mmCIF file of C-alpha atoms and ligand atoms in Angstrom:
data_model
loop_
_atom_site.group_PDB
_atom_site.id
_atom_site.type_symbol
_atom_site.label_atom_id
_atom_site.label_comp_id
_atom_site.label_asym_id
_atom_site.label_seq_id
_atom_site.Cartn_x
_atom_site.Cartn_y
_atom_site.Cartn_z
ATOM 1 C CA MET A 1 6.251 -10.504 10.027
ATOM 2 C CA GLN A 2 8.698 -11.151 7.234
ATOM 3 C CA VAL A 3 11.181 -8.266 7.333
ATOM 4 C CA ILE A 4 13.377 -8.076 4.240
ATOM 5 C CA ILE A 5 16.197 -5.549 4.012
ATOM 6 C CA PHE A 6 17.547 -4.427 0.633
ATOM 7 C CA ASP A 7 20.560 -2.339 -0.333
ATOM 8 C CA ASN A 8 18.511 0.438 -1.883
ATOM 9 C CA ALA A 9 15.047 1.740 -2.786
ATOM 10 C CA GLN A 10 15.180 0.383 -6.335
ATOM 11 C CA ASP A 11 15.659 -3.161 -5.037
ATOM 12 C CA VAL A 12 12.660 -2.653 -2.722
ATOM 13 C CA ALA A 13 10.555 -1.667 -5.741
ATOM 14 C CA GLU A 14 11.778 -4.611 -7.846
ATOM 15 C CA SER A 15 10.966 -7.046 -5.069
ATOM 16 C CA ALA A 16 7.499 -5.532 -4.540
ATOM 17 C CA ALA A 17 6.898 -5.877 -8.302
ATOM 18 C CA GLU A 18 7.795 -9.588 -8.055
ATOM 19 C CA TRP A 19 5.194 -10.075 -5.325
ATOM 20 C CA VAL A 20 2.536 -8.325 -7.409
ATOM 21 C CA ALA A 21 3.470 -10.159 -10.609
ATOM 22 C CA GLU A 22 3.383 -13.594 -9.007
ATOM 23 C CA LEU A 23 -0.084 -12.939 -7.576
ATOM 24 C CA VAL A 24 -1.493 -11.408 -10.751
ATOM 25 C CA ASN A 25 -0.034 -14.131 -12.961
ATOM 26 C CA LYS A 26 -1.068 -17.044 -10.771
ATOM 27 C CA LYS A 27 -4.441 -16.195 -9.271
ATOM 28 C CA PRO A 28 -7.603 -15.938 -11.373
ATOM 29 C CA ASN A 29 -9.360 -12.585 -10.841
ATOM 30 C CA PRO A 30 -6.764 -11.175 -8.452
ATOM 31 C CA VAL A 31 -7.684 -8.273 -6.185
ATOM 32 C CA LEU A 32 -4.956 -5.755 -5.391
ATOM 33 C CA GLY A 33 -5.024 -3.069 -2.737
ATOM 34 C CA LEU A 34 -3.028 -0.061 -3.926
ATOM 35 C CA ALA A 35 -1.315 2.877 -2.275
ATOM 36 C CA THR A 36 -0.255 6.351 -3.356
ATOM 37 C CA GLY A 37 2.642 8.498 -2.107
ATOM 38 C CA SER A 38 6.260 8.776 -3.214
ATOM 39 C CA THR A 39 7.316 5.263 -2.194
ATOM 40 C CA PRO A 40 5.159 3.115 -4.530
ATOM 41 C CA ILE A 41 5.944 5.212 -7.640
ATOM 42 C CA SER A 42 8.988 3.051 -8.377
ATOM 43 C CA LEU A 43 6.880 -0.099 -7.866
ATOM 44 C CA TYR A 44 4.364 1.120 -10.442
ATOM 45 C CA SER A 45 7.095 1.959 -12.908
ATOM 46 C CA ALA A 46 8.575 -1.546 -12.408
ATOM 47 C CA LEU A 47 5.110 -3.009 -13.108
ATOM 48 C CA VAL A 48 4.714 -0.906 -16.253
ATOM 49 C CA ASN A 49 8.105 -2.230 -17.417
ATOM 50 C CA LYS A 50 6.969 -5.798 -16.755
ATOM 51 C CA TYR A 51 3.775 -5.148 -18.731
ATOM 52 C CA LYS A 52 5.760 -3.754 -21.662
ATOM 53 C CA ALA A 53 8.025 -6.820 -21.509
ATOM 54 C CA ASP A 54 4.934 -9.069 -21.665
ATOM 55 C CA GLN A 55 5.594 -10.431 -18.190
ATOM 56 C CA ILE A 56 2.293 -9.353 -16.636
ATOM 57 C CA SER A 57 -1.276 -8.589 -17.670
ATOM 58 C CA PHE A 58 -3.814 -6.773 -15.503
ATOM 59 C CA LYS A 59 -6.845 -7.714 -17.627
ATOM 60 C CA GLN A 60 -8.437 -9.804 -14.876
ATOM 61 C CA THR A 61 -7.284 -7.605 -11.978
ATOM 62 C CA THR A 62 -9.523 -5.558 -9.694
ATOM 63 C CA THR A 63 -7.958 -2.827 -7.561
ATOM 64 C CA PHE A 64 -8.969 -0.910 -4.451
ATOM 65 C CA ASN A 65 -6.955 2.090 -3.350
ATOM 66 C CA LEU A 66 -6.365 2.815 0.295
ATOM 67 C CA ASP A 67 -7.500 6.396 0.334
ATOM 68 C CA GLU A 68 -8.656 9.491 -1.527
ATOM 69 C CA TYR A 69 -9.043 13.134 -0.556
ATOM 70 C CA LEU A 70 -12.566 14.111 0.374
ATOM 71 C CA GLY A 71 -14.679 16.033 -2.107
ATOM 72 C CA ILE A 72 -11.944 16.263 -4.731
ATOM 73 C CA GLU A 73 -12.814 15.813 -8.418
ATOM 74 C CA GLU A 74 -11.244 12.861 -10.229
ATOM 75 C CA THR A 75 -9.893 15.298 -12.793
ATOM 76 C CA ASN A 76 -8.072 17.323 -10.125
ATOM 77 C CA LYS A 77 -4.325 16.733 -10.501
ATOM 78 C CA GLN A 78 -4.036 16.244 -6.736
ATOM 79 C CA SER A 79 -6.616 13.434 -6.661
ATOM 80 C CA TYR A 80 -5.335 9.951 -6.040
ATOM 81 C CA ARG A 81 -7.363 8.792 -9.064
ATOM 82 C CA HIS A 82 -5.208 11.104 -11.150
ATOM 83 C CA PHE A 83 -2.071 9.733 -9.450
ATOM 84 C CA MET A 84 -3.071 6.144 -10.220
ATOM 85 C CA ASN A 85 -3.909 6.947 -13.849
ATOM 86 C CA GLU A 86 -0.589 8.725 -14.337
ATOM 87 C CA ASN A 87 1.593 6.184 -12.593
ATOM 88 C CA LEU A 88 -0.062 2.885 -13.500
ATOM 89 C CA PHE A 89 -3.544 2.569 -14.974
ATOM 90 C CA ASP A 90 -2.902 4.585 -18.179
ATOM 91 C CA HIS A 91 0.143 2.457 -19.014
ATOM 92 C CA VAL A 92 -1.147 -1.098 -18.580
ATOM 93 C CA ASP A 93 -4.068 -3.207 -19.828
ATOM 94 C CA ILE A 94 -6.244 -2.831 -16.731
ATOM 95 C CA ASP A 95 -10.002 -2.337 -17.123
ATOM 96 C CA LYS A 96 -10.546 1.012 -15.384
ATOM 97 C CA ASP A 97 -14.105 -0.020 -14.498
ATOM 98 C CA LYS A 98 -12.476 -2.475 -12.106
ATOM 99 C CA THR A 99 -10.337 0.146 -10.362
ATOM 100 C CA PHE A 100 -11.845 1.679 -7.244
ATOM 101 C CA LEU A 101 -10.957 4.445 -4.828
ATOM 102 C CA PRO A 102 -12.939 5.478 -1.755
ATOM 103 C CA THR A 103 -14.215 8.618 -3.402
ATOM 104 C CA CYS A 104 -16.738 10.825 -1.687
ATOM 105 C CA ASN A 105 -18.006 13.676 -3.835
ATOM 106 C CA GLN A 106 -19.453 16.966 -2.637
ATOM 107 C CA GLY A 107 -22.867 16.347 -1.079
ATOM 108 C CA GLU A 108 -22.389 12.602 -0.561
ATOM 109 C CA ASN A 109 -22.515 11.152 2.955
ATOM 110 C CA PRO A 110 -18.962 9.987 3.817
ATOM 111 C CA ARG A 111 -20.262 7.457 6.339
ATOM 112 C CA LYS A 112 -22.459 5.772 3.728
ATOM 113 C CA GLN A 113 -19.690 5.942 1.146
ATOM 114 C CA GLY A 114 -17.308 4.234 3.576
ATOM 115 C CA LEU A 115 -19.694 1.360 4.163
ATOM 116 C CA ALA A 116 -20.371 1.045 0.440
ATOM 117 C CA TYR A 117 -16.617 0.746 -0.177
ATOM 118 C CA GLU A 118 -16.369 -2.058 2.372
ATOM 119 C CA ASP A 119 -19.243 -3.845 0.582
ATOM 120 C CA LYS A 120 -17.549 -3.423 -2.777
ATOM 121 C CA ILE A 121 -14.341 -4.999 -1.459
ATOM 122 C CA ALA A 122 -16.324 -7.913 -0.010
ATOM 123 C CA ASP A 123 -18.247 -8.358 -3.301
ATOM 124 C CA ALA A 124 -14.924 -8.636 -5.158
ATOM 125 C CA GLY A 125 -13.929 -11.483 -2.834
ATOM 126 C CA GLY A 126 -11.653 -9.482 -0.523
ATOM 127 C CA ILE A 127 -8.173 -8.097 -1.156
ATOM 128 C CA ASP A 128 -5.484 -10.654 -1.979
ATOM 129 C CA LEU A 129 -2.485 -8.363 -1.630
ATOM 130 C CA GLN A 130 -2.524 -4.901 -0.084
ATOM 131 C CA ILE A 131 0.373 -2.563 -0.936
ATOM 132 C CA LEU A 132 1.230 -0.126 1.848
ATOM 133 C CA GLY A 133 3.603 2.725 2.557
ATOM 134 C CA ILE A 134 4.121 4.068 6.056
ATOM 135 C CA GLY A 135 3.994 7.663 7.269
ATOM 136 C CA ALA A 136 6.832 9.078 9.365
ATOM 137 C CA ASN A 137 4.213 9.112 12.139
ATOM 138 C CA GLY A 138 3.438 5.405 11.660
ATOM 139 C CA HIS A 139 0.203 5.864 9.716
ATOM 140 C CA ILE A 140 -0.965 3.324 7.124
ATOM 141 C CA GLY A 141 -3.434 4.647 4.587
ATOM 142 C CA PHE A 142 -4.626 7.822 6.314
ATOM 143 C CA ASN A 143 -5.100 6.013 9.620
ATOM 144 C CA GLU A 144 -3.368 8.582 11.764
ATOM 145 C CA PRO A 145 -2.013 7.820 15.261
ATOM 146 C CA THR A 146 -4.848 6.958 17.691
ATOM 147 C CA SER A 147 -7.015 5.567 14.867
ATOM 148 C CA SER A 148 -9.032 2.621 16.113
ATOM 149 C CA LEU A 149 -7.370 -0.680 15.348
ATOM 150 C CA ALA A 150 -10.894 -1.902 14.498
ATOM 151 C CA SER A 151 -11.598 0.969 12.083
ATOM 152 C CA ARG A 152 -13.265 0.557 8.681
ATOM 153 C CA THR A 153 -13.371 2.813 5.626
ATOM 154 C CA ARG A 154 -14.385 6.252 6.835
ATOM 155 C CA ILE A 155 -13.706 9.981 6.804
ATOM 156 C CA LYS A 156 -10.504 10.965 8.594
ATOM 157 C CA THR A 157 -8.981 14.311 9.556
ATOM 158 C CA LEU A 158 -5.318 14.441 8.587
ATOM 159 C CA SER A 159 -2.767 15.129 11.308
ATOM 160 C CA GLN A 160 -0.578 18.215 11.224
ATOM 161 C CA GLN A 161 2.496 16.030 10.640
ATOM 162 C CA THR A 162 0.896 14.388 7.594
ATOM 163 C CA LEU A 163 -0.157 17.781 6.241
ATOM 164 C CA ASN A 164 3.398 19.066 6.710
ATOM 165 C CA ASP A 165 4.951 15.921 5.177
ATOM 166 C CA ASN A 166 2.687 16.169 2.118
ATOM 167 C CA SER A 167 2.855 19.944 1.682
ATOM 168 C CA ARG A 168 5.862 19.402 -0.616
ATOM 169 C CA LEU A 169 3.399 18.075 -3.203
ATOM 170 C CA PHE A 170 1.277 21.256 -3.277
ATOM 171 C CA ALA A 171 2.141 24.647 -4.757
ATOM 172 C CA ALA A 172 2.145 27.553 -2.318
ATOM 173 C CA ASP A 173 -1.208 28.885 -3.568
ATOM 174 C CA GLU A 174 -2.794 25.450 -4.084
ATOM 175 C CA PHE A 175 -5.582 24.075 -1.855
ATOM 176 C CA GLN A 176 -4.330 21.176 0.299
ATOM 177 C CA PRO A 177 -7.222 19.015 1.546
ATOM 178 C CA THR A 178 -7.280 18.288 5.278
ATOM 179 C CA LEU A 179 -9.914 15.529 5.084
ATOM 180 C CA ALA A 180 -9.763 12.157 3.380
ATOM 181 C CA MET A 181 -11.589 8.879 3.024
ATOM 182 C CA THR A 182 -9.405 5.962 4.045
ATOM 183 C CA MET A 183 -9.690 2.212 4.453
ATOM 184 C CA GLY A 184 -9.595 1.441 8.165
ATOM 185 C CA ILE A 185 -7.011 -0.618 9.982
ATOM 186 C CA ALA A 186 -9.404 -3.579 10.189
ATOM 187 C CA THR A 187 -10.014 -3.264 6.433
ATOM 188 C CA ILE A 188 -6.258 -3.507 5.843
ATOM 189 C CA LEU A 189 -5.891 -6.432 8.239
ATOM 190 C CA ASP A 190 -8.556 -8.326 6.254
ATOM 191 C CA ALA A 191 -6.271 -8.490 3.202
ATOM 192 C CA ARG A 192 -4.802 -11.970 2.722
ATOM 193 C CA TYR A 193 -1.295 -10.531 2.346
ATOM 194 C CA VAL A 194 0.044 -7.085 3.114
ATOM 195 C CA LEU A 195 3.232 -5.753 1.526
ATOM 196 C CA LEU A 196 4.607 -2.635 3.183
ATOM 197 C CA MET A 197 7.380 -0.679 1.479
ATOM 198 C CA ALA A 198 9.500 1.814 3.414
ATOM 199 C CA THR A 199 12.598 3.643 2.242
ATOM 200 C CA GLY A 200 14.734 6.438 3.630
ATOM 201 C CA LYS A 201 16.043 7.524 7.007
ATOM 202 C CA ASN A 202 12.917 9.544 7.831
ATOM 203 C CA LYS A 203 10.949 6.269 8.080
ATOM 204 C CA ALA A 204 13.424 4.478 10.402
ATOM 205 C CA LYS A 205 11.707 5.367 13.682
ATOM 206 C CA ALA A 206 8.224 4.479 12.400
ATOM 207 C CA VAL A 207 9.577 1.177 11.043
ATOM 208 C CA LYS A 208 11.124 0.323 14.407
ATOM 209 C CA ASP A 209 7.853 1.124 16.209
ATOM 210 C CA MET A 210 5.907 -0.962 13.679
ATOM 211 C CA VAL A 211 8.135 -4.041 13.831
ATOM 212 C CA SER A 212 9.207 -4.192 17.464
ATOM 213 C CA GLY A 213 7.290 -1.524 19.376
ATOM 214 C CA ALA A 214 4.145 -2.058 21.421
ATOM 215 C CA LEU A 215 0.966 -2.959 19.557
ATOM 216 C CA SER A 216 -0.642 0.433 19.909
ATOM 217 C CA ALA A 217 -2.888 2.920 18.150
ATOM 218 C CA ALA A 218 -0.018 5.375 18.727
ATOM 219 C CA CYS A 219 1.675 3.612 15.785
ATOM 220 C CA PRO A 220 -1.133 2.362 13.502
ATOM 221 C CA ALA A 221 1.316 0.249 11.470
ATOM 222 C CA SER A 222 2.058 -1.811 14.612
ATOM 223 C CA ALA A 223 -1.346 -3.424 13.970
ATOM 224 C CA LEU A 224 0.430 -5.421 11.239
ATOM 225 C CA GLN A 225 2.059 -7.445 14.042
ATOM 226 C CA GLN A 226 -1.319 -9.152 14.208
ATOM 227 C CA HIS A 227 -1.429 -9.982 10.516
ATOM 228 C CA GLU A 228 -0.691 -13.541 9.492
ATOM 229 C CA ASN A 229 1.063 -12.592 6.242
ATOM 230 C CA ALA A 230 2.747 -9.207 6.606
ATOM 231 C CA VAL A 231 5.824 -8.665 4.441
ATOM 232 C CA ILE A 232 7.934 -5.591 5.161
ATOM 233 C CA LEU A 233 10.316 -4.466 2.403
ATOM 234 C CA LEU A 234 12.930 -1.968 3.606
ATOM 235 C CA ASP A 235 16.012 -0.272 2.302
ATOM 236 C CA LYS A 236 19.005 -0.054 4.652
ATOM 237 C CA GLU A 237 18.135 3.450 5.799
ATOM 238 C CA ALA A 238 14.554 2.610 6.745
ATOM 239 C CA ALA A 239 15.865 -0.494 8.564
ATOM 240 C CA SER A 240 18.638 1.406 10.343
ATOM 241 C CA GLU A 241 16.943 1.570 13.762
ATOM 242 C CA LEU A 242 15.951 -2.118 13.852
ATOM 243 C CA GLU A 243 17.805 -4.099 16.488
ATOM 244 C CA ASP A 244 17.643 -7.577 14.966
ATOM 245 C CA GLN A 245 18.955 -6.858 11.480
ATOM 246 C CA GLU A 246 21.272 -9.867 11.389
ATOM 247 C CA TYR A 247 18.382 -12.144 12.232
ATOM 248 C CA TYR A 248 16.254 -10.698 9.396
ATOM 249 C CA VAL A 249 19.073 -11.191 6.878
ATOM 250 C CA TRP A 250 19.577 -14.781 8.044
ATOM 251 C CA ALA A 251 15.837 -15.556 8.055
ATOM 252 C CA ASN A 252 15.468 -14.102 4.586
ATOM 253 C CA MET A 253 18.189 -16.388 3.248
ATOM 254 C CA GLN A 254 16.193 -19.367 4.522
ATOM 255 C CA ASN A 255 12.927 -17.995 3.116
ATOM 256 C CA GLN A 256 14.545 -17.456 -0.279
ATOM 257 C CA LYS A 257 15.204 -21.189 -0.531
ATOM 258 C CA VAL A 258 11.554 -21.979 0.150
ATOM 259 C CA ASN A 259 10.401 -19.231 -2.237
ATOM 260 C CA LYS A 260 12.589 -20.608 -5.007
ATOM 261 C CA GLU A 261 11.068 -24.044 -4.705
ATOM 262 C CA PHE A 262 7.448 -23.231 -3.860
ATOM 263 C CA GLY A 263 6.802 -19.565 -4.768
ATOM 264 C CA LEU A 264 6.182 -16.504 -2.609
ATOM 265 C CA TYR A 265 2.640 -17.319 -1.475
ATOM 266 C CA HIS A 266 1.429 -20.259 0.507
ATOM 267 C CA ASN A 267 -2.085 -20.140 -0.953
ATOM 268 C CA TYR A 268 -1.611 -19.236 -4.637
HETATM 269 P P1 LIG B 301 5.364 8.457 1.115
HETATM 270 O O1 LIG B 301 4.057 8.306 2.005
HETATM 271 O O2 LIG B 301 5.478 7.209 0.322
HETATM 272 O O3 LIG B 301 5.086 9.671 0.260
HETATM 273 O O4 LIG B 301 6.509 8.656 2.043
HETATM 274 C C1 LIG B 301 3.829 7.127 2.687
HETATM 275 C C2 LIG B 301 2.550 7.254 3.492
HETATM 276 O O5 LIG B 301 2.240 8.350 3.961
HETATM 277 O O6 LIG B 301 1.865 6.246 3.667
#
């Protein structure tokens, strides 16, 4: 894992935007895995700024989102499709026909839809860079604790902690879905690079478990220990429970030199 610690959340977002921009600008027909939640909002706004400054074009890009609530209409303001339109797709030159979410409408079989999503990702050539957040309970996507480390896109029941954490986004009288479709942990591990962003004190324990805890379904993000190219972007608060902070700062200084000369990716 490459653990990189920044002074603040804005620097995390700017760095994540650099990773996305280098991939999208260098690789023909890039495939991005995208995430929703509060954390990536500042990444998307940094990308929109880059687009407006003519520093990035998404014309050739295909995207796959991690998750979507089950049986929710695309037009529903709580849908992740709506979130993506509002925060990114409506503001850049992406072809929306090449943007996918694991939607499962009323009456559709979630198991079949999950498999179809896996096929669609494979048909696009696999995900080059998967953006991730992390739940306070260690989830990635909606892979809640005890999710199989070999899981694929499927229907998932949200944990009480996730429902509580996300209740801030719903009005008191608004329906909050308890079921979602999510890429599995094995789906995420198939991405060529994963870029996980975590900010704030409430993520510190999950970050510690992910980086240096046991590889365990109790912390789904710990599965990233098995990924060849996992990059973890943290602000100081999210990094605050890590024991080896000095090492990460030192290692990052060395990596920066290599990045400057050869770029961020070893294969693009
Ligand atoms: P957040 O969610 O960015 O809203 O904190 C992260 C997640 O649950 O993956």
